[in-house]
CSV table of C-alpha atoms in Angstrom, one decimal:
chain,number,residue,atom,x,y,z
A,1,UNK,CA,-34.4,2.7,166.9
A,2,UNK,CA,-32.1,-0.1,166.6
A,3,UNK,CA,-28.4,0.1,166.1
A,4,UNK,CA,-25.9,-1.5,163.7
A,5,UNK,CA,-23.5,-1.3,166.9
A,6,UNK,CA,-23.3,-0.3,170.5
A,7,UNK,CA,-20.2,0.6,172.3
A,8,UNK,CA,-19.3,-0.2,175.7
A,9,UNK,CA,-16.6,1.0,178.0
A,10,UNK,CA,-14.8,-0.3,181.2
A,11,UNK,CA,-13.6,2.9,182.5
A,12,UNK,CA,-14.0,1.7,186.3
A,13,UNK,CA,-10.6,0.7,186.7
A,14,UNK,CA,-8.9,2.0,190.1
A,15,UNK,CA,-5.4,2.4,188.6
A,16,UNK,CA,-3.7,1.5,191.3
A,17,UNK,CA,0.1,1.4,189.7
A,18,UNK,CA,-0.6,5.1,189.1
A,19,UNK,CA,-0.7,5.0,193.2
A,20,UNK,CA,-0.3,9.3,194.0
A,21,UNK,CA,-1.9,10.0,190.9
A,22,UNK,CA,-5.1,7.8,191.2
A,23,UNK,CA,-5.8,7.7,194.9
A,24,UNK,CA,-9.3,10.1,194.5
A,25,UNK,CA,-9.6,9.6,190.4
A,26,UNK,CA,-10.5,6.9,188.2
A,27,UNK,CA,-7.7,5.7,185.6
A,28,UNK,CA,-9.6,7.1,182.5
A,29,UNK,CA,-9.9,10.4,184.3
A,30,UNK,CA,-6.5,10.6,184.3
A,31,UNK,CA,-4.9,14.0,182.7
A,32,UNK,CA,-2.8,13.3,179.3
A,33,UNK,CA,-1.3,15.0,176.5
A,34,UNK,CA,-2.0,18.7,177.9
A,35,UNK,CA,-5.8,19.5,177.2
A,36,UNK,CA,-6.8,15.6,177.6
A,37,UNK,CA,-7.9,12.9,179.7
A,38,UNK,CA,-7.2,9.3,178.7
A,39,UNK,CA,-11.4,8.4,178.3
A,40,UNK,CA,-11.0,11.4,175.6
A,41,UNK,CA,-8.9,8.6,173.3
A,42,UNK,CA,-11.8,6.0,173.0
A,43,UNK,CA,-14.7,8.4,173.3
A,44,UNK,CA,-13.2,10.5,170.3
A,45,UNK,CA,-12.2,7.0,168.4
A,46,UNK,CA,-16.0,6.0,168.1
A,47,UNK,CA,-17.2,9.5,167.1
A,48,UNK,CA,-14.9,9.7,164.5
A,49,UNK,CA,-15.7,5.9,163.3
A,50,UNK,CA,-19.4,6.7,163.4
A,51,UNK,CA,-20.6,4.6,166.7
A,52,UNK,CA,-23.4,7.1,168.5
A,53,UNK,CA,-24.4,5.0,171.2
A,54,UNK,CA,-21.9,4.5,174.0
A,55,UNK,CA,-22.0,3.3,177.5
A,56,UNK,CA,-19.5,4.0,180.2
A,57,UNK,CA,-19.0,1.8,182.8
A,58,UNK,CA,-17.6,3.6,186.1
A,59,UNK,CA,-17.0,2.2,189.3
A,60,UNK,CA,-13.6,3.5,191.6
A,61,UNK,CA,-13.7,7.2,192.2
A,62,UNK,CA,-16.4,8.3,189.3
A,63,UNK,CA,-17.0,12.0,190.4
A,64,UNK,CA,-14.4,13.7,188.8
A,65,UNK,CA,-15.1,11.0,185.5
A,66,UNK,CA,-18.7,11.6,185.9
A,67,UNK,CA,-18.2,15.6,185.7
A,68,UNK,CA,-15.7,15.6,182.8
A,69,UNK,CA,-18.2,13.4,180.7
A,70,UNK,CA,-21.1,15.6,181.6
A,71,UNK,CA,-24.2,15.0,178.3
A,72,UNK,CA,-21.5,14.2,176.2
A,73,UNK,CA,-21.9,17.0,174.2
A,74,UNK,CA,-17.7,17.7,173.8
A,75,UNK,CA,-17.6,14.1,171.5
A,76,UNK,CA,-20.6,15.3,169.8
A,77,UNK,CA,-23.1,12.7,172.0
A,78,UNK,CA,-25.6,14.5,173.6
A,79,UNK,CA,-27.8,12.9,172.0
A,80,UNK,CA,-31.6,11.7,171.8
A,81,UNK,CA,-31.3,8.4,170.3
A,82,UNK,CA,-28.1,7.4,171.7
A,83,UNK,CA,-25.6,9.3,173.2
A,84,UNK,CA,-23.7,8.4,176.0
A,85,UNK,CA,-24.9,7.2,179.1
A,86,UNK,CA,-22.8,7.1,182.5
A,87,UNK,CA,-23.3,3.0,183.7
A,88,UNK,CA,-22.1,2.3,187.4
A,89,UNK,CA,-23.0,-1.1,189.1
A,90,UNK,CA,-26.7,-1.8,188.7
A,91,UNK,CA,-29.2,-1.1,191.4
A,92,UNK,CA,-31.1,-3.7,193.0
A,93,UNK,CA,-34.2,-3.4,195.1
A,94,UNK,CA,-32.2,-5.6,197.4
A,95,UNK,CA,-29.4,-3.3,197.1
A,96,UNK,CA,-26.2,-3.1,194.7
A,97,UNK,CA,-23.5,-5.4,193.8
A,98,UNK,CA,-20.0,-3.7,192.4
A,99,UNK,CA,-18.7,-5.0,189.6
A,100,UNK,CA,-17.2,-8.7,190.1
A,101,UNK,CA,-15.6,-8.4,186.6
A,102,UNK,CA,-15.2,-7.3,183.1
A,103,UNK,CA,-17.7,-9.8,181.8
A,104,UNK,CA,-20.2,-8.8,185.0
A,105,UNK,CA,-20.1,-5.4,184.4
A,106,UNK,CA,-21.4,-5.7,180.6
A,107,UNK,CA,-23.9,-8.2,182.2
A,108,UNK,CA,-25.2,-6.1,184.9
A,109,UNK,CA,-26.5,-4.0,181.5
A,110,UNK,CA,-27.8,-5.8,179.6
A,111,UNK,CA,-31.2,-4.0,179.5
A,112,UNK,CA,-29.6,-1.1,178.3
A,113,UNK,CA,-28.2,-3.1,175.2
A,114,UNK,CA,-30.9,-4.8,174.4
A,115,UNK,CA,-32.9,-1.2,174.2
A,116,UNK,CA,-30.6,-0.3,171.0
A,117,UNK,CA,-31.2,-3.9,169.9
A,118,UNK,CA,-27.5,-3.7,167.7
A,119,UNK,CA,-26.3,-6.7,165.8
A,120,UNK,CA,-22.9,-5.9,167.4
A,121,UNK,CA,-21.0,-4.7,170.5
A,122,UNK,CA,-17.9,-3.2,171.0
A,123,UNK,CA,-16.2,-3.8,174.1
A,124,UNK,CA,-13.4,-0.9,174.9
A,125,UNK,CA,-10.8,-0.4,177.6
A,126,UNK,CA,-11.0,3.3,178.5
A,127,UNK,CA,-7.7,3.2,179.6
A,128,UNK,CA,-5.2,3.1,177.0
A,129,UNK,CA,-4.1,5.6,174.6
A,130,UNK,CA,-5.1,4.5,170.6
A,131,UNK,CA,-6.1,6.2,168.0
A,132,UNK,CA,-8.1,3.1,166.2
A,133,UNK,CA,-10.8,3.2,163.4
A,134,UNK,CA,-13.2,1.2,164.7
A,135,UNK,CA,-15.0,0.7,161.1
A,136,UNK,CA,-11.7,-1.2,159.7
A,137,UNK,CA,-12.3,-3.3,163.0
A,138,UNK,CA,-15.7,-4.3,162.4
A,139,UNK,CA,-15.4,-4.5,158.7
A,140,UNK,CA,-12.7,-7.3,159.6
A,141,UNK,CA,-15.3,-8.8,161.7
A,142,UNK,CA,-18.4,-8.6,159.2
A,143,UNK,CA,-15.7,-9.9,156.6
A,144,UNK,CA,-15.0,-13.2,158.5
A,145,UNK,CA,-18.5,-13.7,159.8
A,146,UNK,CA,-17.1,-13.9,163.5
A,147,UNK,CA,-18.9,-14.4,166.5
A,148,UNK,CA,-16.1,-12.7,168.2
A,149,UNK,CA,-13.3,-10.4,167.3
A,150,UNK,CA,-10.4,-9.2,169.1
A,151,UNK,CA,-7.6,-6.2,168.2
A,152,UNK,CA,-3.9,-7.2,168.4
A,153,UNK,CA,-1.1,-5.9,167.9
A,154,UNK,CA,2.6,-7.6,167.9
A,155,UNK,CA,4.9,-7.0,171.1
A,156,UNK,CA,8.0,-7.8,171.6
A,157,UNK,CA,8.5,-11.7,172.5
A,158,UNK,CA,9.9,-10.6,176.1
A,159,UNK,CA,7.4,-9.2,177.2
A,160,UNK,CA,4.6,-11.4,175.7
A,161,UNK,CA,4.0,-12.9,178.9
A,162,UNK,CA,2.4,-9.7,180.6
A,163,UNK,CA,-0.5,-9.7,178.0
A,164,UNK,CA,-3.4,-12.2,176.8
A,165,UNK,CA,-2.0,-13.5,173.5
A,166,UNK,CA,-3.8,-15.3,170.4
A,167,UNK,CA,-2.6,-18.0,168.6
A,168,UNK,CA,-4.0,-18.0,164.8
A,169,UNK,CA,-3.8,-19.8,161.8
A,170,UNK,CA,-2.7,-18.2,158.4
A,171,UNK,CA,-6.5,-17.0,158.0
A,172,UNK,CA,-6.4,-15.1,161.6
A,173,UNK,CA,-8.9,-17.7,163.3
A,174,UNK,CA,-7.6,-18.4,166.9
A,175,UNK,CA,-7.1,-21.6,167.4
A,176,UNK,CA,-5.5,-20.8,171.2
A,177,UNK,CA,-5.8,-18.6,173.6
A,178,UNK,CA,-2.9,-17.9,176.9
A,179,UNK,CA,-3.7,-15.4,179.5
A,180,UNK,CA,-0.5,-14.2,180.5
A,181,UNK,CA,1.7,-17.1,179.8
A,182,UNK,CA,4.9,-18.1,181.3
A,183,UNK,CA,5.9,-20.1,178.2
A,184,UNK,CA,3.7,-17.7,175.2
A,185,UNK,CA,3.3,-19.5,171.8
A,186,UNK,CA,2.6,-16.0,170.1
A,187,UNK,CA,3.0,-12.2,170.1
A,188,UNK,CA,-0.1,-11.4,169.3
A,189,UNK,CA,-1.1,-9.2,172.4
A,190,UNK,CA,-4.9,-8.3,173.0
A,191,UNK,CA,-5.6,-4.6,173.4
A,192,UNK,CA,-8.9,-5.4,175.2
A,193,UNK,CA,-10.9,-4.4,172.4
A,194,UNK,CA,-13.6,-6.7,171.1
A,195,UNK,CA,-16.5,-6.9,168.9
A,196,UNK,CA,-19.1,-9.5,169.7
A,197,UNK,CA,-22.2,-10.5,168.2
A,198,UNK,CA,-24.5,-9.6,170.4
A,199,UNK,CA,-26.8,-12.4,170.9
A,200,UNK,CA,-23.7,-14.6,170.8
A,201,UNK,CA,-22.2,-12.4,173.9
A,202,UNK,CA,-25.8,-12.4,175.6
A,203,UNK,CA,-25.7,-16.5,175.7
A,204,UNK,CA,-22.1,-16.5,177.1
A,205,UNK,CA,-22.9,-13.5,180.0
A,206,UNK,CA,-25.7,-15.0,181.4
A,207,UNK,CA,-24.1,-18.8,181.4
A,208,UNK,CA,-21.4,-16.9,182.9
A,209,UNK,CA,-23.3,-15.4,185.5
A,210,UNK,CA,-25.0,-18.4,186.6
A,211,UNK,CA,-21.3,-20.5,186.9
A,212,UNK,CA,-20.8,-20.0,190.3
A,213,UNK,CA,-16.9,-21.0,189.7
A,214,UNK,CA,-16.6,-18.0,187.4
A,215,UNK,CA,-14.5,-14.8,188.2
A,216,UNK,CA,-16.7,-13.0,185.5
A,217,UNK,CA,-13.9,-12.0,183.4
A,218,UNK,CA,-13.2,-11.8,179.4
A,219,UNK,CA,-10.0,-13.0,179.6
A,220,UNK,CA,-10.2,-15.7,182.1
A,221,UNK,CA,-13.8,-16.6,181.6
A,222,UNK,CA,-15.5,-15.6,178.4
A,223,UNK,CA,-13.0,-15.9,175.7
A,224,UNK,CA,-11.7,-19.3,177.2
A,225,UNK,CA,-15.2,-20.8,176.7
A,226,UNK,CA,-16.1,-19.2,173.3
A,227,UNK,CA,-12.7,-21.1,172.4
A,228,UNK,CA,-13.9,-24.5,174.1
A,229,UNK,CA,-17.2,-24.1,172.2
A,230,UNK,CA,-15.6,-23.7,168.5
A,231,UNK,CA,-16.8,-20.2,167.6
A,232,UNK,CA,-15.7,-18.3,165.2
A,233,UNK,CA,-13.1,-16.0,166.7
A,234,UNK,CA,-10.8,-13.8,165.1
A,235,UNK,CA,-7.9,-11.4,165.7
A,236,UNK,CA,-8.1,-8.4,163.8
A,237,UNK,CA,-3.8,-6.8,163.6
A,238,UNK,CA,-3.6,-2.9,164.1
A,239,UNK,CA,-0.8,-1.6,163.5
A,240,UNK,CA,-1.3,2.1,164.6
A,241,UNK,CA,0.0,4.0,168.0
A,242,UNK,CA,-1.4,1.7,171.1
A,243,UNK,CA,0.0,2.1,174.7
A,244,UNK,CA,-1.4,1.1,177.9
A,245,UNK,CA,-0.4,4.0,180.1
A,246,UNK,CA,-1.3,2.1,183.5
A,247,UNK,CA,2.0,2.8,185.6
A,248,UNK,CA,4.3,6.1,185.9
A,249,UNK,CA,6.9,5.5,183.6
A,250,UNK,CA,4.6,4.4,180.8
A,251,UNK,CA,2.4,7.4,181.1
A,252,UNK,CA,5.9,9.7,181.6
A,253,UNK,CA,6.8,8.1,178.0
A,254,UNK,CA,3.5,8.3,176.4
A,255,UNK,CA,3.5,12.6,177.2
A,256,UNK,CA,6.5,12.1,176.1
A,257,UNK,CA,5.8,10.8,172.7
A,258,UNK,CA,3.5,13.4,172.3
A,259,UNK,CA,6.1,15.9,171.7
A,260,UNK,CA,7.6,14.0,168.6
A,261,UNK,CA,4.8,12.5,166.5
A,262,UNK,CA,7.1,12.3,163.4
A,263,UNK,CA,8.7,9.4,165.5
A,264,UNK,CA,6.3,8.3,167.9
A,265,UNK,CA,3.2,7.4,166.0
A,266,UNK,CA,0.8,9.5,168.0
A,267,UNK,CA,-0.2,13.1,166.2
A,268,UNK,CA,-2.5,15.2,168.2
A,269,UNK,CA,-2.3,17.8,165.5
A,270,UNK,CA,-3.8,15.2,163.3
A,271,UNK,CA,-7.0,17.4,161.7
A,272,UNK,CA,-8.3,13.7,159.6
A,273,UNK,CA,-8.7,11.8,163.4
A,274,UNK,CA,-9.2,14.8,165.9
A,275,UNK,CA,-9.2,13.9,169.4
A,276,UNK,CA,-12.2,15.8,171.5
A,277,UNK,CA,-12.1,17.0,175.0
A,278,UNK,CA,-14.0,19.3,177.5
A,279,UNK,CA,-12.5,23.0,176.9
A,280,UNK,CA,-10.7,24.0,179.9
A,281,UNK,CA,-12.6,27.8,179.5
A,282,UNK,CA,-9.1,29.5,180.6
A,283,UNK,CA,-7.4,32.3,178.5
A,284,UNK,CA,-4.9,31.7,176.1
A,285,UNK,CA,-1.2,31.1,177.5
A,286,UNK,CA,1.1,33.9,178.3
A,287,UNK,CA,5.2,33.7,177.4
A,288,UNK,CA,7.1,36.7,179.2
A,289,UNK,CA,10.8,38.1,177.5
A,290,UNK,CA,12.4,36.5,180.0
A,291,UNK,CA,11.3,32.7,179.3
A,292,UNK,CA,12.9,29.7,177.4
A,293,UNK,CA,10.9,27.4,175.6
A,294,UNK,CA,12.2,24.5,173.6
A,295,UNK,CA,10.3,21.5,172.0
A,296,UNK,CA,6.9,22.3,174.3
A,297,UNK,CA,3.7,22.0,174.6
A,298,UNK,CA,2.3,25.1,176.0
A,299,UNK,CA,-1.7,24.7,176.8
A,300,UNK,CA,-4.6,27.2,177.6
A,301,UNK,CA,-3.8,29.4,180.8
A,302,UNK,CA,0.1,29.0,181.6
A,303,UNK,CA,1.8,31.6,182.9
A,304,UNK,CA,5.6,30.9,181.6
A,305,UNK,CA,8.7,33.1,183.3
A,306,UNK,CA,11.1,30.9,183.6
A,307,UNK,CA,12.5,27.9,181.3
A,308,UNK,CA,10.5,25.0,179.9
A,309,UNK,CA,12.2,22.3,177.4
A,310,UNK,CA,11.1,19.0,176.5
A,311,UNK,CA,7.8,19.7,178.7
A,312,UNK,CA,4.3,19.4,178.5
A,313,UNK,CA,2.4,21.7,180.7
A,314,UNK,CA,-1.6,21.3,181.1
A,315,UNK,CA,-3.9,24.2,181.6
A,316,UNK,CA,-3.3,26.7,183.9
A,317,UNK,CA,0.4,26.1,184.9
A,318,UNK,CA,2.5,28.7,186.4
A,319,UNK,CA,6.2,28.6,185.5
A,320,UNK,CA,8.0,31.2,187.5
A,321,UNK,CA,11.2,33.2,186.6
A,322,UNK,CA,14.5,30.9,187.0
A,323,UNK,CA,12.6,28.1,187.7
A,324,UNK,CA,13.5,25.2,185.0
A,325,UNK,CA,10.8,22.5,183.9
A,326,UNK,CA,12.6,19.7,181.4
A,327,UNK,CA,11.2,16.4,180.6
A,328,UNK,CA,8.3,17.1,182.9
A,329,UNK,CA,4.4,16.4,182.6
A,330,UNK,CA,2.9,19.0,184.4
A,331,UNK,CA,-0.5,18.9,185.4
A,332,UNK,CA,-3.4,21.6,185.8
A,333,UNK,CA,-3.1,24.4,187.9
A,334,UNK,CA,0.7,23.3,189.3
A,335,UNK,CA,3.1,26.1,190.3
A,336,UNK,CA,6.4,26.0,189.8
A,337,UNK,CA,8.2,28.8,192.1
A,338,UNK,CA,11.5,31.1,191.4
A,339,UNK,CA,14.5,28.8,191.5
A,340,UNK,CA,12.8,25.2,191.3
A,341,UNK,CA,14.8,22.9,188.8
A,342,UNK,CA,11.7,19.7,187.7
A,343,UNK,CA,13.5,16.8,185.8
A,344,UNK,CA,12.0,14.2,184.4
A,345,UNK,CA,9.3,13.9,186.6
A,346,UNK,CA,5.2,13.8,186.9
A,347,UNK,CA,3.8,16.8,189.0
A,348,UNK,CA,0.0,16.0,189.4
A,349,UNK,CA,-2.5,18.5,189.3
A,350,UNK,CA,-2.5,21.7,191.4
A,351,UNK,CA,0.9,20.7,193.1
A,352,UNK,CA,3.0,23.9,194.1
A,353,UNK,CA,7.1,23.0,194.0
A,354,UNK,CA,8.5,25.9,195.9
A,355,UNK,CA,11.4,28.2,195.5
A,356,UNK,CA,14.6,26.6,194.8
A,357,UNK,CA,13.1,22.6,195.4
A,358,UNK,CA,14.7,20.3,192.9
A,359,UNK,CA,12.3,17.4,192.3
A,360,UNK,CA,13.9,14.3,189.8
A,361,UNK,CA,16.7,13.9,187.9
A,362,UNK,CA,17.5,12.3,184.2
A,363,UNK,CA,17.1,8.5,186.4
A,364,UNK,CA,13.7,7.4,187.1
A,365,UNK,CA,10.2,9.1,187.2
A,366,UNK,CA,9.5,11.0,190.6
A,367,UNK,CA,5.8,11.7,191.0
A,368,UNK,CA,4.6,14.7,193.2
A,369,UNK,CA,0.5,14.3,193.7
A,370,UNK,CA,-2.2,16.3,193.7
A,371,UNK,CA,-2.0,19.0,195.5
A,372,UNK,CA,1.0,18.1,196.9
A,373,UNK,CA,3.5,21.0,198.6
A,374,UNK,CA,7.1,20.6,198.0
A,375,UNK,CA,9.1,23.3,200.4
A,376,UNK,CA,11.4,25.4,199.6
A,377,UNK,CA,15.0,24.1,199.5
A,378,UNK,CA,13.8,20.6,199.2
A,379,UNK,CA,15.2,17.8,197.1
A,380,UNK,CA,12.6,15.0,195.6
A,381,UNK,CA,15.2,12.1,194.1
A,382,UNK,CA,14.4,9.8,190.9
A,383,UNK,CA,11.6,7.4,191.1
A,384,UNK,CA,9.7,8.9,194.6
A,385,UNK,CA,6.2,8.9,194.7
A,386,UNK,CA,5.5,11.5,197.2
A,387,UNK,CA,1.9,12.0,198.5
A,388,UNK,CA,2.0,14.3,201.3
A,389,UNK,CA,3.7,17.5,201.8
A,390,UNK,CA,7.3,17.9,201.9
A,391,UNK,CA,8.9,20.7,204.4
A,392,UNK,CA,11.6,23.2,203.6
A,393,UNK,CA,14.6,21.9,203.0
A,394,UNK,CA,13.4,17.9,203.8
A,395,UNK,CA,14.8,15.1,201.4
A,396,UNK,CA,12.6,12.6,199.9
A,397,UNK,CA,14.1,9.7,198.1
């Protein structure tokens, strides 16, 4: 049966400014917001607007993505016409290539596309954390009659430069495209989300392919020459919560904004755009008379003895008496021990922070990795990113 639309999204990204945290775990897999992982954001975005039919691209470390992802059946997509499908880098009878590029990976399936035979395609970065309505999007693009449509949003002019930025006339055609510009004409940042007419993206991945000067990319590649070529291109301006969580501090600041979504712009209580994920199957939390809890998010299985303020703790956390968690992510199964002061910090998943360690301070984000031991007596400063063990009473700066 064909489809009106088909989504598909680059979630092979290695991450590698999230250095502790993605060293064995692909970027999207990344935990977030207490009972999430960042793929949950798009996956749940093109339920909720209606898209059935999605295909994940994987590539660095895909168990653990694989795993979480499963049928698809926590985003309502365990489905038989549709559904999502897991897509890593296409076997040959010669062998397999990995990914070159963006625009390579969507080209590598193009088989699978053409199955659903859609009139569109929606091209999504599955790491970033957005809660977008991706029928506003392609409305826009139905609307204008575009070949190719790309969400924006403004930034700030001093930091244009980091992002690919669309210059557009007073009917939002681009008339200009800079790819990380030194000098940028615009603030009009892409979010790496774009709808294409299919057969017009089909033409453009196969020329691509066969340009043996090509890096296979949208940005450097595809976009450029649909430009060159006088498309119709567009830039579609959302305006909701967008952040691209892809080093420590920005992740630190987007768990952070989760606690305030009066302020913030992101509202994971929001019952009218839920956000999905795989249930974590542990009991509910537990809160002893002898703990402090202020402004926290408390998810299923913690055990909390001790103090936790402006904190999110992720399933199965242990916070022991007199230890004191503030402005701290704390990931799955992490223990804090008697004593332990965590500041303003990241502690990955299944981390233990012994008695009396003191890991960050109110300067910088320290990151303590995945099953990383920090001994008792120890002291982690502001902005470490420690990956091995640290013995009693050591100091890591």
């Amino acid at each position: 049966m064909a489809k009106e639309i088909v989504a598909m999204l680059l979630a092979g990204g290695q991450g590698s400014r999230l250095y502790a945290l993605t060293q064995n775990l692909a970027k999207p897999a990344v935990p977030f917001g207490g009972k999430y992982r960042i793929i949950d954001f798009p996956l749940s975005n093109c339920v909720n607007s209606g898209i059935d039919t999605v295909g994940i691209l994987t590539q660095y470390q895909p168990v653990v993505l694989n795993e979480y992802i499963g049928n698809g059946q926590p985003w309502d997509l365990d489905r038989l016409n549709g559904g999502v499908h897991i897509l890593p880098p296409y076997q040959k009878a010669s062998g397999s290539d990995w990914f070159k590029g963006t625009a390579n990976a969507i080209y590598q399936h193009i088989s699978f596309i053409d199955r659903y035979d859609p009139e569109y395609v929606i091209i999504l970065s599955g790491d970033q954390i957005c809660k977008q309505d991706y029928r506003e999007f392609l409305a826009f693009a139905k609307e204008k009659k575009a070949d190719f449509t790309v969400a924006v949003m403004e930034v700030p002019w001093d930091e244009a430069s980091r992002f690919g930025l669309m210059v557009t006339d007073e009917n939002a055609k681009i008339t200009e495209f800079q790819e990380k510009p030194k000098n940028p004409k615009s603030n009009l940042a892409s979010m790496g989300n774009y709808i294409f007419k299919w057969d017009i993206l089909r033409k453009y991945l196969i020329e691509d392919e066969n340009d043996p000067a090509s890096e296979n990319d949208f940005g450097k590649n595809i976009i450029p020459n649909l430009l060159k070529d006088g498309r119709d291109m567009y830039a579609f301006r959302f305006d909701g919560y967008w952040k691209d969580v892809g080093t420590i501090p920005s992740l630190w600041e987007a768990n952070m904004e989760v606690l305030d979504p009066e302020n913030s712009g992101i509202d994971l209580f929001e019952d009218s755009w839920k956000i999905y994920s795989r249930n974590s199957g542990m009991t509910g939390h537990t809160i002893s008379t002898s703990a402090e809890i202020e402004n926290a998010m408390i998810t299923d299985g913690c055990c909390v003895d001790g103090t936790v303020k402006n904190s999110i703790l992720y399933a199965g956390v242990t916070v022991e008496v007199g230890a004191i968690v503030d402005e701290a992510v704390v990931m799955s199964g992490a223990m804090i021990k008697s004593g332990a002061v965590v500041k303003h910090c990241i502690v990955a998943e299944n981390a233990v922070i012994e008695e009396n360690a003191v890991v960050g301070n109110e300067t910088g984000v320290a990151t303590v990795g995945p099953g990383v031991v920090i001994g008792k007596n120890a002291k982690v400063g502001p902005n470490a990113m420690i990956r091995e063990n640290v013995k009693d009473g050591e100091e890591q700066c």
